[in-house]
Tab-separated table of C-alpha atoms in Angstrom:
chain	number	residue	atom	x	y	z
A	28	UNK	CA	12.041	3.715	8.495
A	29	UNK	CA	13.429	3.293	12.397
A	30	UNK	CA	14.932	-0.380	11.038
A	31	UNK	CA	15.255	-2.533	13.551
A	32	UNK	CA	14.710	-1.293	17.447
A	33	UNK	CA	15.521	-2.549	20.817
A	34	UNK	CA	14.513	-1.806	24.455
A	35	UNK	CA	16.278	-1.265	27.179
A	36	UNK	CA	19.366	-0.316	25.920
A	37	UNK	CA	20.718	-1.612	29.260
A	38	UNK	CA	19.068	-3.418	32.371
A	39	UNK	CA	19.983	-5.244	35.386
A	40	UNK	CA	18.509	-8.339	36.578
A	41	UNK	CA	19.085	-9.768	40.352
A	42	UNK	CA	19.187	-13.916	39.647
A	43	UNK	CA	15.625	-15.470	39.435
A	44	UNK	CA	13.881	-12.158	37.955
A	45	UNK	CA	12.250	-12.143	34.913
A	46	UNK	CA	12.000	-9.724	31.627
A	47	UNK	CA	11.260	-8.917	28.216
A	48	UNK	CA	13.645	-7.869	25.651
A	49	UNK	CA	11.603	-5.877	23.167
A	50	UNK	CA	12.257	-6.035	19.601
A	51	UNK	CA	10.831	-4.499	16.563
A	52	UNK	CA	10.880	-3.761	12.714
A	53	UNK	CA	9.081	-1.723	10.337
A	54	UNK	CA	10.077	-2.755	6.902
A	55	UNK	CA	7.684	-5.764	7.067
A	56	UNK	CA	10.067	-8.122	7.305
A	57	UNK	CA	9.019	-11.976	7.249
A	58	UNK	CA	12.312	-12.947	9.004
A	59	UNK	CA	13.177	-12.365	12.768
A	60	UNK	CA	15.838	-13.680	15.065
A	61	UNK	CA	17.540	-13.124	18.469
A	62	UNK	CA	21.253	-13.462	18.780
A	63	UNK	CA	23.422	-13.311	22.091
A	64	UNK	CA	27.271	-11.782	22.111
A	65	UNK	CA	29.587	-12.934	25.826
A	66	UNK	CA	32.090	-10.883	25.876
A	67	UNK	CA	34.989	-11.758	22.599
A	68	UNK	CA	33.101	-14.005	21.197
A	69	UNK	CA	30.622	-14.294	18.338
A	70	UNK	CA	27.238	-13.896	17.892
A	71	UNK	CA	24.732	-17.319	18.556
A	72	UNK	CA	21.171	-18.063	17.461
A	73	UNK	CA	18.601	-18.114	20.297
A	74	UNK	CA	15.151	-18.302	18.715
A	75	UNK	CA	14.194	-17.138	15.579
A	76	UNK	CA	11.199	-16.630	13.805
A	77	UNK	CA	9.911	-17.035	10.052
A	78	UNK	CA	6.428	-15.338	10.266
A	79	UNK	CA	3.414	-14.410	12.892
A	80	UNK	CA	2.784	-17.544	14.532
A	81	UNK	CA	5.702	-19.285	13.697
A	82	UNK	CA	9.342	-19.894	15.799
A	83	UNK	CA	12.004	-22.285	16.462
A	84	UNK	CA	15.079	-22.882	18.087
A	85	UNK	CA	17.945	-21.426	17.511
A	86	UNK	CA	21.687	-22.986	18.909
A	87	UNK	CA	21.219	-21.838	22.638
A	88	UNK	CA	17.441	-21.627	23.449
A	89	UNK	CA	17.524	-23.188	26.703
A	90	UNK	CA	16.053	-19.994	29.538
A	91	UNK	CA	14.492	-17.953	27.234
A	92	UNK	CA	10.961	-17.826	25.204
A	93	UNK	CA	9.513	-16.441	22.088
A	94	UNK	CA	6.461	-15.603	20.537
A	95	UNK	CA	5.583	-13.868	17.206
A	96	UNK	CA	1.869	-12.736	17.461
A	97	UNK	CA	2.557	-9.727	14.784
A	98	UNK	CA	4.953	-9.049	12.029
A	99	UNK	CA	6.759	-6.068	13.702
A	100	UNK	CA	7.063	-8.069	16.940
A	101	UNK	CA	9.267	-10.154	18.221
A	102	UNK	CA	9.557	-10.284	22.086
A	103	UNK	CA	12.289	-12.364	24.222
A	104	UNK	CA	11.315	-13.619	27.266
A	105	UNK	CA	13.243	-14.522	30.375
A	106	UNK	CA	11.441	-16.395	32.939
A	107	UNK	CA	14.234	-16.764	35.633
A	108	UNK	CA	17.231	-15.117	35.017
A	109	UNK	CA	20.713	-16.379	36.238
A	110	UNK	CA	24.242	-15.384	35.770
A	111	UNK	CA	25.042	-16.857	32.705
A	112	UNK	CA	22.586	-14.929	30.667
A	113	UNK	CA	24.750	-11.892	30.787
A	114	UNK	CA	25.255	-10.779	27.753
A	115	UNK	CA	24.564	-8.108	24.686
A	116	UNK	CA	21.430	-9.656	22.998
A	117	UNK	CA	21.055	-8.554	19.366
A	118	UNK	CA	17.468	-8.797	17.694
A	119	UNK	CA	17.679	-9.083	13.598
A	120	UNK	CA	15.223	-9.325	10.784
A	121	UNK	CA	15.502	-9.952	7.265
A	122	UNK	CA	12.942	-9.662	4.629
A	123	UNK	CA	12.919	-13.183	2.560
A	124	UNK	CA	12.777	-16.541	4.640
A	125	UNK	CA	15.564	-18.441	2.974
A	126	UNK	CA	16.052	-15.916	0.787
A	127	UNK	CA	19.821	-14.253	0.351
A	128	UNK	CA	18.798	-10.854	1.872
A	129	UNK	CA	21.029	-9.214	4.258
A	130	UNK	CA	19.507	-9.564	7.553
A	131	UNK	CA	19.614	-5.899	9.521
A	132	UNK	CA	20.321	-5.796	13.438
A	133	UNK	CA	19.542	-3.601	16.045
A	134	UNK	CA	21.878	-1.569	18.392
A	135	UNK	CA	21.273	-4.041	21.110
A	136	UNK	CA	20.162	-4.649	24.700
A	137	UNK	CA	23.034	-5.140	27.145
A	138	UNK	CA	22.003	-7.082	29.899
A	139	UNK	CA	23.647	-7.978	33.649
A	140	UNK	CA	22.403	-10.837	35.643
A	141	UNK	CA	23.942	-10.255	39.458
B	15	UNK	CA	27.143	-24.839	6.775
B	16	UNK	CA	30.485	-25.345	5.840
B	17	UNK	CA	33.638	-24.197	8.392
B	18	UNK	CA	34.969	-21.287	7.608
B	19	UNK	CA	38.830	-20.029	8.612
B	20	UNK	CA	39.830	-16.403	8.925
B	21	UNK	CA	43.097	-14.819	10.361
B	22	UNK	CA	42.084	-13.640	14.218
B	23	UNK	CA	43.565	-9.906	13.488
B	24	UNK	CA	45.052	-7.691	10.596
B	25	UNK	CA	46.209	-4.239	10.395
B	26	UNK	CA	45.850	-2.062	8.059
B	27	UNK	CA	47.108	1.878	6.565
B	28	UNK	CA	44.543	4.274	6.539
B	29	UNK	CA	43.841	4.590	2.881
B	30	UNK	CA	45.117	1.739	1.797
B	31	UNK	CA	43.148	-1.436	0.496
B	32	UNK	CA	42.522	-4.056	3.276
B	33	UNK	CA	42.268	-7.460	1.859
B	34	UNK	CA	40.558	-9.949	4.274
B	35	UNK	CA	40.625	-13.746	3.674
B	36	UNK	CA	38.762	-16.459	4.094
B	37	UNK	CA	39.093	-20.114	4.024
B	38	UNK	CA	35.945	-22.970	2.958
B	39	UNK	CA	37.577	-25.527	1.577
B	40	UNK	CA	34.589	-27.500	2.558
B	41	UNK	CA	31.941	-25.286	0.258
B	42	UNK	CA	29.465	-27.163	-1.036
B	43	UNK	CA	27.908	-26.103	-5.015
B	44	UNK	CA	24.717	-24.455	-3.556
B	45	UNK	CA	26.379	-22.429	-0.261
B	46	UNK	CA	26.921	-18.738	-0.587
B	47	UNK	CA	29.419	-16.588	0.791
B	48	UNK	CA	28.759	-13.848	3.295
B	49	UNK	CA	30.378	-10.946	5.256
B	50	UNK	CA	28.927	-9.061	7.542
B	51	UNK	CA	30.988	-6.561	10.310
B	52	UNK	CA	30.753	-5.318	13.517
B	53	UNK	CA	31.861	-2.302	14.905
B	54	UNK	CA	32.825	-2.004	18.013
B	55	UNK	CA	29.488	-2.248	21.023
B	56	UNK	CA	27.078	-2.134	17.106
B	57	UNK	CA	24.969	-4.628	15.993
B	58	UNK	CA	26.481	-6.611	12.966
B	59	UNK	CA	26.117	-5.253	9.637
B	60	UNK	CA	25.864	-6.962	6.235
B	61	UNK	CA	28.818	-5.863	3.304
B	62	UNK	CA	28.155	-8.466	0.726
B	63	UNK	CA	27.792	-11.800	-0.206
B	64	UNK	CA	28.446	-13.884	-3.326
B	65	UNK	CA	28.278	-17.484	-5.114
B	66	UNK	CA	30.712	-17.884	-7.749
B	67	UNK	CA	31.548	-14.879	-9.288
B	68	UNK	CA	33.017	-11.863	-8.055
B	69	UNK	CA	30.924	-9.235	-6.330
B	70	UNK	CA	31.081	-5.049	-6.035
B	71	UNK	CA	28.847	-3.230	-4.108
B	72	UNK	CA	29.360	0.640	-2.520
B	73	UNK	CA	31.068	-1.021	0.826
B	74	UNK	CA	33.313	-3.785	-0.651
B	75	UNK	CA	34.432	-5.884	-3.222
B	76	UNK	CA	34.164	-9.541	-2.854
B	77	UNK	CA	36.396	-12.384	-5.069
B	78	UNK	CA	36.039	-15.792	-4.198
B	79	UNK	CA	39.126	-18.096	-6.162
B	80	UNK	CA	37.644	-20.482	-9.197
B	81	UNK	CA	37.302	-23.610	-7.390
B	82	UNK	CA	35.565	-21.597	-4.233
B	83	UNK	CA	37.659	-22.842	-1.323
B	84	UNK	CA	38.764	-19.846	-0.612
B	85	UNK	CA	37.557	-15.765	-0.783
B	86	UNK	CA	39.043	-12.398	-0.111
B	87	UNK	CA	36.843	-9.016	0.995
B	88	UNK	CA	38.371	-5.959	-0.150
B	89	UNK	CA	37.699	-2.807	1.343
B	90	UNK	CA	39.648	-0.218	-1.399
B	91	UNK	CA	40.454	2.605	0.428
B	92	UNK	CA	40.515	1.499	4.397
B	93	UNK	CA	39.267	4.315	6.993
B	94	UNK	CA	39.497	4.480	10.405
B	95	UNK	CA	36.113	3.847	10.333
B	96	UNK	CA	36.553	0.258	9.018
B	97	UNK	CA	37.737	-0.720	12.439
B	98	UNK	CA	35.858	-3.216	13.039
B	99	UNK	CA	35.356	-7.483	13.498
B	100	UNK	CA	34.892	-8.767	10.168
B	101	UNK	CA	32.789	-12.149	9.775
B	102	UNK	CA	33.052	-14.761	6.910
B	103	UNK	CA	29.943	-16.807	6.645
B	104	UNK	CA	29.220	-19.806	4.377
B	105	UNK	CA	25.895	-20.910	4.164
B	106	UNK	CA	22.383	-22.252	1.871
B	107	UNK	CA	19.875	-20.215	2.159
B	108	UNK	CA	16.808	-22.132	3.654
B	109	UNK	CA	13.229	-22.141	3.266
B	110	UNK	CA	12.655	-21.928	6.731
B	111	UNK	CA	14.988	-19.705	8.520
B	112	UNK	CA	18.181	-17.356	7.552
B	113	UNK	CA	20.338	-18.644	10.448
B	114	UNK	CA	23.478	-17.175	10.460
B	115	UNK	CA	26.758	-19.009	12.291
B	116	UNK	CA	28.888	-16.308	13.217
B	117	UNK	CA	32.606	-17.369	14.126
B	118	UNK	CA	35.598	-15.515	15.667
B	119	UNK	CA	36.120	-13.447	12.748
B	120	UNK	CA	39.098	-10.823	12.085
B	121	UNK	CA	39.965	-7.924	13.748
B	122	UNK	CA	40.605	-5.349	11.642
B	123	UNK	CA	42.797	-2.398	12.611
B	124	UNK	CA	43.316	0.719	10.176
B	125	UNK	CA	45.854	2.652	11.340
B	126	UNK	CA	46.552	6.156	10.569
């Protein structure tokens, strides 16, 4: 199994651009969520997902979209970039919803907004 | 999910146990007790978790005090490798969604 993968490994965005972070998982995994790291600081819930067709809100959702139309999927959207959405974004995916199972990351996508 | 308190750094002998606390003194009966790391620039990854009785897996070992206000992550025999932030999460698991609150955690430094 690849586990959990992410592209770009890096990008950079001029303000008002938009992209797609990629992620994806092949251990069937019901779970999926995307995370964002600033610099010395923990990890907080964007969006996250509990199945195809399902997602919700994480703690900072506000500039970015989600969709889940397959299991290994889980795309994050930015529709107009800005400054403050520089960051490391982490996907994850874990195989129970609700359930105690670790939840695996990928290496991560470390993004620049100029 | 309950608040959870952990020393912002610790060092640490190469070889030696590292023994990381923890503080939820606000733990309710049905939240369970996670760590996960992160090496440095990596994306986080699990060690263990527990509920009320003390855990071992390959990684760690994992003792959380009688009254569960409190736990401690071992790592027996630190390596250099261990270098890494350290993350204590309480938490229920949900039926809809395994959201995980990460806070500052510890810095761990093994030291040769």
């Amino acid at each position: 199994n690849a586990g959990v993968t992410q592209t770009p490994k890096f990008q950079v965005l001029k303000t008002g651009q938009s992209m797609t972070l990629q992620c994806a998982q092949d251990m069937n995994h019901e779970y999926m969520s995307w995370y964002r790291q600033d610099p010395g600081m923990g990890l907080r819930l964007i969006h996250y997902s509990v199945g195809a067709g399902i997602t919700d809100q994480g703690e900072v959702p506000n500039g970015y979209n989600v969709s889940r139309s397959t299991t290994e999927d889980f795309p994050l959207r930015l529709l107009s970039a800005a400054p403050s959405q520089t960051s490391v974004y982490f996907c994850a995916s874990s195989y129970r919803t609700g359930g105690m199972d670790e939840q695996f990351f990928g290496p991560g996508t470390r993004l620049t907004v100029l | 999910d309950a608040k959870t308190t952990q020393p912002p750094s610790m060092d640490c002998a190469e070889g030696r146990a590292a023994n990381l606390p923890c503080n939820h003194s606000t733990i309710s009966g049905n939240e369970y007790v996670y760590w996960y790391r992160q090496i440095h620039s990596q994306g986080p990854q699990y060690i263990i978790h527990g509920l009320k009785n003390n855990e071992t897996n390959e990684m760690a070992s994992l003792i959380i005090t009688e009254d569960r206000k409190s736990s401690t992550l071992i790592l027996p025999h630190a390596t250099l490798r261990d270098t890494a932030v350290y993350y204590c999460i309480v938490r229920v698991p949900r039926v809809y969604g395994n959201k995980l609150v990460f806070g500052a955690g510890t810095i761990l430094r093994v030291k040769s």
